[in-house]
Coordinates of C-alpha atoms and ligand atoms in Angstrom, one line a residue:
Chain A
X1 CA 6.4 -9.1 44.4
X2 CA 8.4 -7.5 47.2
X3 CA 5.3 -7.8 49.4
X4 CA 4.8 -11.5 48.7
X5 CA 8.5 -12.2 49.2
X6 CA 8.5 -10.3 52.5
X7 CA 5.4 -12.2 53.7
X8 CA 6.9 -15.6 52.8
X9 CA 10.2 -14.8 54.5
X10 CA 8.4 -13.6 57.7
X11 CA 6.3 -16.7 57.7
X12 CA 9.4 -18.9 57.6
X13 CA 11.6 -17.0 60.0
X14 CA 9.5 -15.3 62.6
X15 CA 8.4 -16.8 65.9
X16 CA 4.9 -17.3 67.4
X17 CA 4.7 -13.8 69.1
X18 CA 6.1 -11.9 66.1
X19 CA 3.8 -13.7 63.7
X20 CA 0.7 -12.7 65.7
X21 CA 2.1 -9.2 65.9
X22 CA 2.7 -9.0 62.2
X23 CA -0.8 -10.4 61.6
X24 CA -2.2 -7.6 63.7
X25 CA -0.3 -5.0 61.7
X26 CA -1.6 -6.4 58.4
X27 CA -5.2 -6.5 59.7
X28 CA -5.2 -3.0 61.1
X29 CA -3.2 -1.9 58.1
X30 CA -6.0 -3.2 55.8
X31 CA -8.6 -1.2 57.8
X32 CA -6.4 1.9 57.6
X33 CA -6.0 1.4 53.8
X34 CA -9.8 1.3 53.5
X35 CA -9.9 4.6 55.4
X36 CA -7.4 5.9 52.8
X37 CA -10.1 5.5 50.1
X38 CA -12.2 8.0 52.0
X39 CA -9.5 10.3 53.2
X40 CA -6.9 10.2 50.4
X41 CA -9.2 9.8 47.4
X42 CA -12.4 11.3 48.6
X43 CA -11.2 14.0 50.9
X44 CA -13.6 12.6 53.5
X45 CA -11.9 12.6 56.9
X46 CA -13.9 10.2 59.0
X47 CA -13.5 9.8 62.8
X48 CA -15.8 6.8 62.8
X49 CA -13.8 4.2 60.9
X50 CA -13.2 2.1 63.9
X51 CA -16.9 1.6 64.3
X52 CA -17.0 -0.2 60.9
X53 CA -14.0 -2.3 61.8
X54 CA -15.0 -3.0 65.4
X55 CA -18.7 -3.7 64.6
X56 CA -17.5 -6.3 62.1
X57 CA -15.1 -7.7 64.6
X58 CA -17.9 -8.2 67.1
X59 CA -20.3 -9.6 64.6
X60 CA -17.6 -12.1 63.6
X61 CA -16.8 -13.0 67.2
X62 CA -20.4 -13.5 68.2
X63 CA -21.1 -15.4 65.0
X64 CA -18.2 -17.7 65.8
X65 CA -19.4 -18.3 69.3
X66 CA -22.8 -19.5 68.1
X67 CA -22.1 -21.0 64.8
X68 CA -18.4 -21.9 64.8
X69 CA -15.4 -20.4 63.1
X70 CA -15.8 -21.4 59.4
X71 CA -13.5 -18.9 57.7
X72 CA -15.7 -18.0 54.7
X73 CA -18.8 -17.6 56.9
X74 CA -16.9 -15.4 59.4
X75 CA -15.5 -13.2 56.6
X76 CA -18.9 -12.9 55.0
X77 CA -20.4 -11.9 58.4
X78 CA -17.7 -9.2 58.9
X79 CA -18.0 -7.9 55.4
X80 CA -21.8 -7.7 55.6
X81 CA -21.6 -5.9 59.0
X82 CA -18.9 -3.5 57.9
X83 CA -20.9 -2.6 54.8
X84 CA -24.1 -2.3 56.8
X85 CA -22.7 0.1 59.3
X86 CA -21.0 2.0 56.5
X87 CA -24.4 2.2 54.7
X88 CA -26.0 3.8 57.8
X89 CA -23.1 6.2 58.3
X90 CA -23.0 6.9 54.5
X91 CA -26.7 7.7 54.4
X92 CA -26.1 10.4 57.1
X93 CA -22.8 11.9 55.9
X94 CA -23.1 12.0 52.1
X95 CA -24.2 15.6 52.0
X96 CA -21.8 16.9 54.6
X97 CA -18.1 17.8 54.4
X98 CA -15.1 18.8 56.5
X99 CA -16.0 19.7 60.1
X100 CA -19.5 18.4 60.0
X101 CA -18.4 15.2 58.5
X102 CA -15.8 14.8 61.2
X103 CA -18.3 15.4 64.0
X104 CA -21.0 13.3 62.5
X105 CA -18.8 10.3 61.9
X106 CA -17.4 10.7 65.4
X107 CA -21.0 10.7 66.9
X108 CA -22.2 7.8 64.8
X109 CA -19.1 5.8 65.8
X110 CA -19.7 6.6 69.4
X111 CA -23.3 5.3 69.1
X112 CA -21.9 2.0 67.9
X113 CA -19.5 2.1 70.9
X114 CA -22.4 2.7 73.3
X115 CA -24.3 -0.2 71.9
X116 CA -21.3 -2.5 72.2
X117 CA -20.4 -1.3 75.7
X118 CA -23.9 -1.6 77.1
X119 CA -25.2 -4.7 75.4
X120 CA -23.4 -6.9 77.9
X121 CA -25.4 -10.1 77.2
X122 CA -24.1 -10.3 73.6
X123 CA -20.9 -8.3 73.6
X124 CA -19.6 -8.8 77.1
X125 CA -19.6 -5.1 77.8
X126 CA -16.4 -3.7 79.1
X127 CA -14.9 -7.1 79.4
X128 CA -15.3 -8.0 75.8
X129 CA -15.5 -11.5 74.5
X130 CA -12.9 -14.2 75.3
X131 CA -12.6 -17.9 74.5
X132 CA -13.6 -17.7 70.9
X133 CA -13.4 -20.8 68.8
X134 CA -10.6 -20.7 66.3
X135 CA -11.1 -20.1 62.6
X136 CA -11.4 -23.2 60.4
X137 CA -11.1 -23.7 56.6
X138 CA -12.4 -27.1 55.5
X139 CA -10.5 -29.7 57.6
X140 CA -7.8 -27.1 58.7
X141 CA -8.0 -25.4 62.1
X142 CA -6.3 -22.0 61.8
X143 CA -5.4 -21.5 65.4
X144 CA -1.6 -21.3 65.4
X145 CA 0.2 -18.1 64.5
X146 CA 1.6 -19.1 61.1
X147 CA -1.7 -19.8 59.3
X148 CA -3.2 -16.7 60.9
X149 CA -0.4 -14.6 59.7
X150 CA -0.6 -16.0 56.2
X151 CA -4.4 -15.4 56.2
X152 CA -3.8 -11.8 57.3
X153 CA -1.2 -11.5 54.5
X154 CA -3.7 -12.8 51.9
X155 CA -6.3 -10.4 53.2
X156 CA -4.0 -7.5 52.9
X157 CA -2.9 -8.4 49.4
X158 CA -6.5 -9.0 48.2
X159 CA -7.7 -5.7 49.8
X160 CA -4.8 -3.8 48.3
X161 CA -5.6 -5.3 44.8
X162 CA -9.3 -4.5 45.3
X163 CA -8.5 -0.9 46.4
X164 CA -6.3 -0.3 43.4
X165 CA -8.9 -1.6 41.0
X166 CA -11.5 0.6 42.7
X167 CA -9.3 3.7 42.4
X168 CA -8.5 3.0 38.7
X169 CA -12.1 2.3 37.8
X170 CA -14.5 5.1 36.7
X171 CA -16.0 5.1 40.2
X172 CA -12.7 5.8 41.8
X173 CA -11.9 8.5 39.2
X174 CA -15.3 10.1 40.0
X175 CA -14.4 10.0 43.7
X176 CA -11.2 11.9 43.0
X177 CA -13.2 14.3 40.9
X178 CA -15.6 14.8 43.7
X179 CA -12.7 15.7 46.0
X180 CA -11.0 18.0 43.5
X181 CA -14.0 19.9 42.0
X182 CA -17.3 18.9 43.4
X183 CA -19.3 21.6 41.7
X184 CA -18.0 20.7 38.3
X185 CA -18.8 17.1 39.0
X186 CA -22.4 18.1 39.6
X187 CA -22.3 20.1 36.4
X188 CA -21.2 16.9 34.6
X189 CA -24.2 15.1 35.9
X190 CA -22.5 13.1 38.6
X191 CA -24.3 12.7 41.9
X192 CA -21.8 13.4 44.7
X193 CA -23.9 11.8 47.4
X194 CA -24.1 8.6 45.3
X195 CA -20.3 8.6 44.8
X196 CA -19.7 9.0 48.5
X197 CA -22.2 6.4 49.5
X198 CA -20.7 3.8 47.2
X199 CA -17.2 4.6 48.4
X200 CA -18.4 4.2 52.0
X201 CA -19.8 0.8 51.2
X202 CA -16.5 -0.3 49.6
X203 CA -14.4 1.0 52.5
X204 CA -16.9 -0.5 55.0
X205 CA -16.7 -3.9 53.3
X206 CA -12.9 -3.9 53.3
X207 CA -12.7 -2.7 56.9
X208 CA -15.3 -5.3 57.7
X209 CA -13.2 -8.1 56.2
X210 CA -10.2 -6.9 58.3
X211 CA -12.4 -6.7 61.4
X212 CA -13.7 -10.2 60.8
X213 CA -10.2 -11.7 61.3
X214 CA -9.1 -9.4 64.1
X215 CA -10.7 -11.2 67.0
X216 CA -9.0 -14.5 66.0
X217 CA -5.5 -13.2 66.3
X218 CA -5.6 -13.2 70.1
X219 CA -9.0 -14.9 70.4
X220 CA -10.3 -11.8 72.1
X221 CA -12.2 -8.7 71.2
X222 CA -12.9 -5.7 73.4
X223 CA -14.8 -2.4 73.2
X224 CA -11.6 -0.3 72.5
X225 CA -11.8 -1.8 68.9
X226 CA -15.0 0.3 68.3
X227 CA -13.9 3.4 70.3
X228 CA -13.2 6.7 68.5
X229 CA -9.7 6.7 69.8
X230 CA -9.0 3.8 67.4
X231 CA -10.5 5.9 64.6
X232 CA -8.1 8.7 65.5
X233 CA -5.2 6.2 65.7
X234 CA -6.1 5.0 62.2
X235 CA -5.8 8.6 60.9
X236 CA -2.4 9.0 62.6
X237 CA -1.3 5.7 61.0
X238 CA -2.5 6.9 57.7
X239 CA -0.7 10.2 57.9
X240 CA 2.5 8.6 59.0
X241 CA 2.3 6.0 56.2
X242 CA 1.2 8.4 53.5
X243 CA -2.3 9.6 52.6
X244 CA -3.5 8.6 49.2
X245 CA -0.8 5.9 48.6
X246 CA -2.9 2.9 49.8
X247 CA 0.2 0.7 50.7
X248 CA 1.5 3.4 53.0
X249 CA -1.3 2.4 55.4
X250 CA 0.6 -0.8 56.2
X251 CA 3.8 1.2 56.9
X252 CA 1.9 3.5 59.2
X253 CA 0.3 0.8 61.1
X254 CA 3.6 -1.1 61.4
X255 CA 5.4 2.0 62.8
X256 CA 2.6 2.9 65.2
X257 CA 2.1 -0.7 66.5
X258 CA 5.8 -1.2 66.8
X259 CA 6.2 1.9 69.0
X260 CA 3.2 0.8 71.0
X261 CA 4.5 -2.7 71.5
X262 CA 8.2 -2.1 72.0
X263 CA 8.6 1.4 73.5
X264 CA 5.7 0.9 75.9
X265 CA 7.8 -1.9 77.5
X266 CA 10.3 0.9 78.6
X267 CA 8.0 3.8 79.2
X268 CA 4.3 4.7 79.7
X269 CA 5.0 7.8 77.6
X270 CA 5.2 5.9 74.3
X271 CA 2.5 8.2 72.9
X272 CA 5.1 10.9 73.0
X273 CA 7.1 9.0 70.5
X274 CA 4.1 8.6 68.3
X275 CA 3.5 12.3 68.5
X276 CA 7.2 13.0 67.7
X277 CA 7.1 10.7 64.7
X278 CA 3.8 12.2 63.6
X279 CA 5.2 15.7 63.7
X280 CA 8.4 14.7 62.0
X281 CA 6.4 13.0 59.2
X282 CA 4.2 16.1 58.7
X283 CA 7.2 18.4 58.6
X284 CA 9.7 16.3 56.6
X285 CA 7.6 13.9 54.6
X286 CA 4.3 15.6 53.7
X287 CA 3.4 12.4 51.7
X288 CA 4.3 10.1 54.5
X289 CA 6.7 7.3 54.6
X290 CA 5.3 5.9 51.3
X291 CA 5.9 9.3 49.6
X292 CA 9.4 9.5 51.1
X293 CA 10.3 6.0 49.9
X294 CA 9.0 6.6 46.5
X295 CA 11.1 9.8 46.2
X296 CA 14.1 7.9 47.4
X297 CA 13.6 5.2 44.9
X298 CA 13.2 7.6 42.0
X299 CA 16.3 9.5 43.1
X300 CA 18.3 6.2 43.1
X301 CA 17.0 5.3 39.7
X302 CA 18.0 8.6 38.3
X303 CA 21.5 8.3 39.8
X304 CA 21.9 4.8 38.3
X305 CA 20.8 6.2 35.0
X306 CA 23.4 8.9 35.2
X307 CA 26.1 6.5 35.9
X308 CA 25.1 4.2 33.0
Chain B
X1 CA -37.3 27.6 14.7
X2 CA -38.5 26.1 17.9
X3 CA -37.2 27.0 21.3
X4 CA -34.9 24.7 23.2
X5 CA -35.2 26.7 26.4
X6 CA -37.9 29.1 27.5
X7 CA -37.3 31.3 30.5
X8 CA -40.6 32.8 31.7
X9 CA -40.9 35.5 34.3
X10 CA -37.9 34.4 36.4
X11 CA -37.1 36.4 39.5
X12 CA -34.5 35.9 42.2
X13 CA -33.7 37.8 45.4
X14 CA -30.8 37.5 47.7
X15 CA -32.1 39.0 50.9
X16 CA -33.5 42.4 50.0
X17 CA -31.3 42.5 46.8
X18 CA -33.2 41.8 43.6
X19 CA -30.7 39.9 41.5
X20 CA -33.2 39.1 38.7
X21 CA -36.6 40.6 38.0
X22 CA -39.1 39.0 35.7
X23 CA -36.6 37.7 33.2
X24 CA -38.2 36.3 30.0
X25 CA -36.4 35.1 26.8
X26 CA -35.9 31.9 24.8
X27 CA -33.0 30.1 23.2
X28 CA -33.7 28.5 19.8
X29 CA -32.6 25.3 18.3
X30 CA -29.0 25.6 17.0
X31 CA -28.5 29.3 17.6
X32 CA -25.8 31.1 19.5
X33 CA -27.4 33.6 21.9
X34 CA -25.1 36.2 23.5
X35 CA -25.8 37.3 27.0
X36 CA -24.2 40.6 27.9
X37 CA -24.5 43.1 30.6
X38 CA -22.3 44.9 33.2
X39 CA -20.8 43.1 36.1
X40 CA -23.4 42.2 38.7
X41 CA -26.2 42.3 36.2
X42 CA -27.3 38.8 37.1
X43 CA -25.9 36.7 34.2
X44 CA -24.2 34.0 36.3
X45 CA -27.3 33.9 38.6
X46 CA -29.4 33.3 35.6
X47 CA -27.2 30.4 34.5
X48 CA -27.4 29.0 38.1
X49 CA -31.2 29.1 37.9
X50 CA -31.3 27.6 34.4
X51 CA -29.0 24.7 35.4
X52 CA -30.8 24.0 38.7
X53 CA -28.0 25.2 41.0
X54 CA -30.4 27.8 42.4
X55 CA -34.2 27.9 42.6
X56 CA -36.0 30.9 41.3
X57 CA -38.4 32.8 43.6
X58 CA -40.9 33.1 40.8
X59 CA -41.2 32.1 37.1
X60 CA -40.4 28.9 35.4
X61 CA -38.3 27.1 32.8
X62 CA -39.3 24.9 29.8
X63 CA -36.6 22.8 28.2
X64 CA -37.5 21.0 25.0
X65 CA -41.1 21.9 25.6
X66 CA -41.2 20.4 29.1
X67 CA -41.3 22.1 32.5
X68 CA -38.0 21.3 34.3
X69 CA -38.3 23.3 37.5
X70 CA -38.5 20.1 39.6
X71 CA -35.4 18.5 38.1
X72 CA -32.0 18.4 40.0
X73 CA -28.9 19.8 38.3
X74 CA -27.8 16.2 37.5
X75 CA -31.0 15.3 35.8
X76 CA -30.8 18.5 33.7
X77 CA -27.3 17.5 32.6
X78 CA -28.5 14.1 31.6
X79 CA -31.0 15.8 29.3
X80 CA -28.2 17.6 27.5
X81 CA -28.0 20.9 29.4
X82 CA -24.4 21.6 30.1
X83 CA -22.6 24.6 31.6
X84 CA -19.2 26.0 32.2
X85 CA -18.3 28.3 35.0
X86 CA -17.0 31.8 35.1
X87 CA -13.9 30.6 36.9
X88 CA -12.1 27.7 35.2
X89 CA -13.2 24.5 36.9
X90 CA -11.0 21.7 35.8
X91 CA -9.4 18.9 37.8
X92 CA -5.9 20.2 38.4
X93 CA -4.4 17.0 39.7
X94 CA -5.6 14.9 36.7
X95 CA -4.3 14.8 33.2
X96 CA -5.9 16.5 30.3
X97 CA -7.2 13.2 29.0
X98 CA -8.6 12.2 32.4
X99 CA -10.3 15.6 32.7
X100 CA -12.2 15.1 29.5
X101 CA -12.8 11.4 30.1
X102 CA -14.6 12.3 33.3
X103 CA -17.3 13.8 31.1
X104 CA -17.1 11.3 28.3
X105 CA -17.7 8.4 30.6
X106 CA -20.7 10.1 32.2
X107 CA -22.1 10.7 28.7
X108 CA -21.6 7.0 27.9
X109 CA -23.5 6.1 31.1
X110 CA -20.4 4.4 32.7
X111 CA -19.3 7.3 35.0
X112 CA -19.7 5.2 38.2
X113 CA -18.7 1.8 36.9
X114 CA -16.4 -0.5 38.6
X115 CA -15.6 -3.4 36.3
X116 CA -17.2 -4.4 33.0
X117 CA -18.5 -2.1 30.2
X118 CA -15.2 -2.3 28.4
X119 CA -16.8 -1.5 25.0
X120 CA -18.5 1.7 26.3
X121 CA -15.3 2.7 28.2
X122 CA -13.3 2.2 25.0
X123 CA -15.7 4.4 23.0
X124 CA -15.5 7.1 25.7
X125 CA -11.7 7.0 25.5
X126 CA -11.8 7.3 21.7
X127 CA -14.1 10.3 22.0
X128 CA -11.6 12.0 24.3
X129 CA -8.8 11.3 21.9
X130 CA -10.9 12.8 19.0
X131 CA -11.8 15.9 21.0
X132 CA -8.2 16.6 21.9
X133 CA -7.2 16.0 18.2
X134 CA -9.9 18.3 16.8
X135 CA -9.3 21.1 19.3
X136 CA -6.0 22.1 17.8
X137 CA -4.4 21.9 21.2
X138 CA -0.9 20.5 20.4
X139 CA -1.0 18.2 23.4
X140 CA -1.0 14.4 23.7
X141 CA -3.4 14.5 26.7
X142 CA -1.0 13.0 29.2
X143 CA 0.0 16.4 30.7
X144 CA -1.3 17.4 34.1
X145 CA -3.8 20.3 34.0
X146 CA -1.6 22.4 36.2
X147 CA 1.2 22.2 33.6
X148 CA -1.0 23.9 31.0
X149 CA -1.2 27.6 30.2
X150 CA -4.3 29.5 31.3
X151 CA -5.6 29.6 27.7
X152 CA -5.1 25.9 27.2
X153 CA -6.9 25.2 30.5
X154 CA -9.9 27.2 29.3
X155 CA -10.0 25.2 26.1
X156 CA -9.8 21.9 28.0
X157 CA -12.5 23.3 30.3
X158 CA -14.7 23.7 27.2
X159 CA -13.7 20.2 25.8
X160 CA -14.9 18.7 29.1
X161 CA -18.3 20.2 28.5
X162 CA -18.4 19.3 24.8
X163 CA -17.6 15.6 25.8
X164 CA -21.1 15.6 27.2
X165 CA -22.5 16.3 23.7
X166 CA -24.7 19.1 24.9
X167 CA -28.0 20.0 23.3
X168 CA -27.8 23.4 25.2
X169 CA -24.4 24.7 26.1
X170 CA -24.2 27.6 28.6
X171 CA -20.8 29.3 28.5
X172 CA -20.0 31.7 31.4
X173 CA -17.3 34.1 30.2
X174 CA -15.2 31.4 28.5
X175 CA -13.0 34.0 26.8
X176 CA -12.3 36.2 29.8
X177 CA -8.6 36.7 30.3
X178 CA -7.7 35.2 26.9
X179 CA -5.8 36.9 24.2
X180 CA -7.9 37.8 21.1
X181 CA -6.4 34.9 19.1
X182 CA -7.0 32.3 21.9
X183 CA -10.6 33.6 22.3
X184 CA -11.3 33.2 18.6
X185 CA -9.9 29.7 18.6
X186 CA -12.1 28.7 21.5
X187 CA -15.2 30.0 19.9
X188 CA -14.3 28.2 16.7
X189 CA -14.2 25.0 18.6
X190 CA -17.7 25.7 19.9
X191 CA -19.0 26.5 16.5
X192 CA -17.4 23.5 14.7
X193 CA -18.5 21.1 17.3
X194 CA -22.1 20.4 16.4
X195 CA -24.5 22.7 14.5
X196 CA -27.5 21.4 16.4
X197 CA -26.2 22.5 19.7
X198 CA -27.7 25.7 21.0
X199 CA -25.2 28.0 22.8
X200 CA -25.7 30.8 25.3
X201 CA -22.5 32.8 25.5
X202 CA -21.7 35.3 28.3
X203 CA -18.8 37.5 27.3
X204 CA -17.7 41.0 27.9
X205 CA -15.8 41.6 24.7
X206 CA -18.4 43.3 22.5
X207 CA -16.6 42.5 19.3
X208 CA -16.6 38.8 20.1
X209 CA -20.3 38.7 21.1
X210 CA -21.5 40.8 18.1
X211 CA -19.4 38.7 15.8
X212 CA -20.2 35.2 17.1
X213 CA -23.9 35.4 18.1
X214 CA -27.1 35.1 16.1
X215 CA -29.0 37.0 18.7
X216 CA -28.1 38.9 21.8
X217 CA -29.9 39.5 25.1
X218 CA -28.9 42.4 27.3
X219 CA -29.2 42.1 31.0
X220 CA -29.0 45.2 33.3
X221 CA -29.7 45.3 37.0
X222 CA -31.4 41.9 36.8
X223 CA -33.8 42.9 33.9
X224 CA -33.7 42.1 30.2
X225 CA -33.3 45.4 28.5
X226 CA -33.5 44.0 25.0
X227 CA -33.2 40.8 23.0
X228 CA -32.7 40.5 19.3
X229 CA -30.3 40.4 16.4
X230 CA -27.0 42.2 16.8
X231 CA -28.3 45.1 14.6
X232 CA -31.4 45.5 16.7
X233 CA -29.5 45.5 19.9
X234 CA -26.9 47.9 18.6
X235 CA -29.6 50.3 17.6
X236 CA -31.6 50.0 20.9
X237 CA -31.6 53.3 22.8
X238 CA -31.9 51.8 26.3
X239 CA -29.0 49.5 25.6
X240 CA -26.8 52.4 24.4
X241 CA -27.7 54.3 27.5
X242 CA -27.1 51.6 30.0
X243 CA -24.3 49.6 28.6
X244 CA -22.9 50.0 25.2
X245 CA -22.6 53.8 25.4
X246 CA -19.7 55.1 23.5
X247 CA -18.8 51.7 22.2
X248 CA -21.8 51.5 19.9
X249 CA -21.1 55.0 18.6
X250 CA -17.5 54.3 17.7
Ligands
ADP401 N1 -25.4 33.5 46.3 C1 -25.5 34.8 46.3 N2 -25.8 35.4 47.5 C2 -26.0 36.8 47.5 N3 -25.8 37.6 46.5 C3 -25.4 37.0 45.3 C4 -25.3 35.6 45.2 N4 -25.0 35.3 43.9 C5 -24.9 36.5 43.3 N5 -25.2 37.5 44.1 C6 -25.3 38.9 43.8 O1 -26.2 39.1 42.7 C7 -25.7 40.0 41.7 C8 -25.6 39.4 40.4 O2 -24.4 38.5 40.4 P1 -24.0 37.7 39.1 O3 -25.2 36.9 38.7 O4 -22.8 36.9 39.5 O5 -23.7 38.8 38.1 P2 -22.9 38.7 36.7 O6 -22.6 37.3 36.4 O7 -23.8 39.3 35.7 O8 -21.7 39.6 36.9 C9 -24.4 40.5 42.3 O9 -24.6 41.8 42.9 C10 -23.9 39.5 43.3 O10 -23.2 40.1 44.3
MG402 MG1 -20.8 36.4 36.2

C-alpha cells in the first residue's frame, strides 16, 4: 500500500531526470532483491549476480536492435537469459559453499564479462550499445520517463510479490532449512543441490527481468553492467538495505545510487561515503535499514499501545 | 521375524585407524535394537554408513532384502530409513511447527513445491499438529526452537524424524543430557509411535537400554562383541570385561 502510494506520488510529482533515476533504483533494487534470495535465505553469497543481470540486459538490448522493443518479448528474452546463465552458474556451484562459492561465482561472472567485452560485433565491446529502439506495448511507445518509471515500479512490485510467495512456499522453507542445517536436510531426504539450483533459476529469472528493462532507461548498455564490481555493489546495497528482508534491497539501492549521483557531483571520493554508510550500517543496524525501520515501527506501536 | 536391515562384514578406516572391523548384525521388523559401546567404539560411524553419509571400505547393506550400497542418503530416506544425530540438529530460527513441517512436507512429496498441492500441504500440516499434540509437549507449535529447553528441543528433534514415518529409525544418543524423566518420555514417544517401526537406539544409560530394547548389540573398538537379548548380553563375559564391568555385577 505504502509502496503503491509512493510510486503514484512520484509519478505525478517528479521530473524527467528524477523519474529515470527512480526507475534505475527500482530496476537495480529488483536485481538486488533477487540476490537476497540467495544470500539472505540460502546463505549463498554470490559475487556473480551482475552477470545474470547484465547478460539479460545485453540479450534484451540486442534483441531490441534486431527485432524491435516489444515489451513482452523483451521481458521474455531477459528472463530466459537470466535463467539460462543462472542455470549454468547453478550447475557449477550447487555443491560448493562459502569461500569456494564466492570465488566460483566471481570467475563465472568474469567469463560472462570477457565474452561481452570481446564480442565487439554483437555487444559493442568497451563502448557498449547505444541508440536502442524504445520499448513498446501494443500501440504505446514507452520512451518518456513516466511510463518507464511506472514500468519499473510494476516490475519491482511483481518481483517483490513473487519473492515473498517463493519464500513462503515449501521450496523457500527448504532453502532456509538448507542454510540453517544442511546435514539435517539431507537426513530428511532433501537434495541440497536441487534446492540451490532451483533457487538460482528463480533468482536468475527475476534478475533477468530487471536486466531486460535496464538498457531502456537510458537507451544504453555498457560492459560495467556485467562486471564483478557491480556484483560487489549489489552486495553492499543488500547489506545497507538489510539482508533477508527482501524490500530492504530497494532501500539499499536507493541509498547507494543517491550517494553515487549526488555526492559524486561534489567530490570524486563518493565511495568513501558509501564505505562510511556501510560501516555505520554494519555497526549500528546489523539488519540493515529495513531492520532498523522495522524496530522503530514496533517501538512506536508499543508506545502508542502504552498511551492508550 | 524378517530383517529390515542386514549389515554384513562392514569395515571402515580413517587413515590408519580402523573405526569399524567386519561388523555384522541385523535389525528385525518392529524391534528395538540397542547399540551400546564406549565412546569412540564406532557407533556413530556405523550410523553414517547405514544412512549413506559415509561409504564402507568393505562389506554391504541390505534393506528390506535389497542391496542399497549404491543409494544416496536422500534415496535411503525416501525408502523410510531415518536418522537423528548425536548433537541436536533442529532449525533454530524456525518455529516448532515449521521444524516438523519440513519433514512432514517431504514425506508428503511436496517438500520442494512452489504453488499448488494444497490438499497434500494441508494433510502435512494436520500431521504436524497431531505429532505435537500426541507428544505431550505443552506447546502450541508457534514458539521458536531457540526458546525451548534442551529437553524439549530433543523431543522436537525426534518428532521431526517421526514426521517422516520411518520404517527404520536410527537414534543416536537421543537421551544424552536429559533427566531420567525426560528420557523416559522421549522413549515413550518412540514406542507409541508405530509398532511396525524398527528402531536402533544408541544410548549410554545402561538402565534405559536394557529396559527399552528387545535386543542389544555391543560395539567395542569397532567390532561387535555380542548381539542378543538383554539377558544374553548381560551374561556375556567379553562384554562384562570390556564395557559393563562393575555395572553388570551390581
Ligand atoms: N570423519 C572421521 N575422520 C576421522 N576419524 C573419525 C571420523 N569419524 C569418526 N572418527 C573416529 O572414529 C572413531 C569412532 O567414532 P564414532 O563412530 O563417533 O564413535 P562413537 O559414536 O561410538 O562414540 C573415533 O575414534 C573417531 O575419532
Ligand atoms: Mg557417537
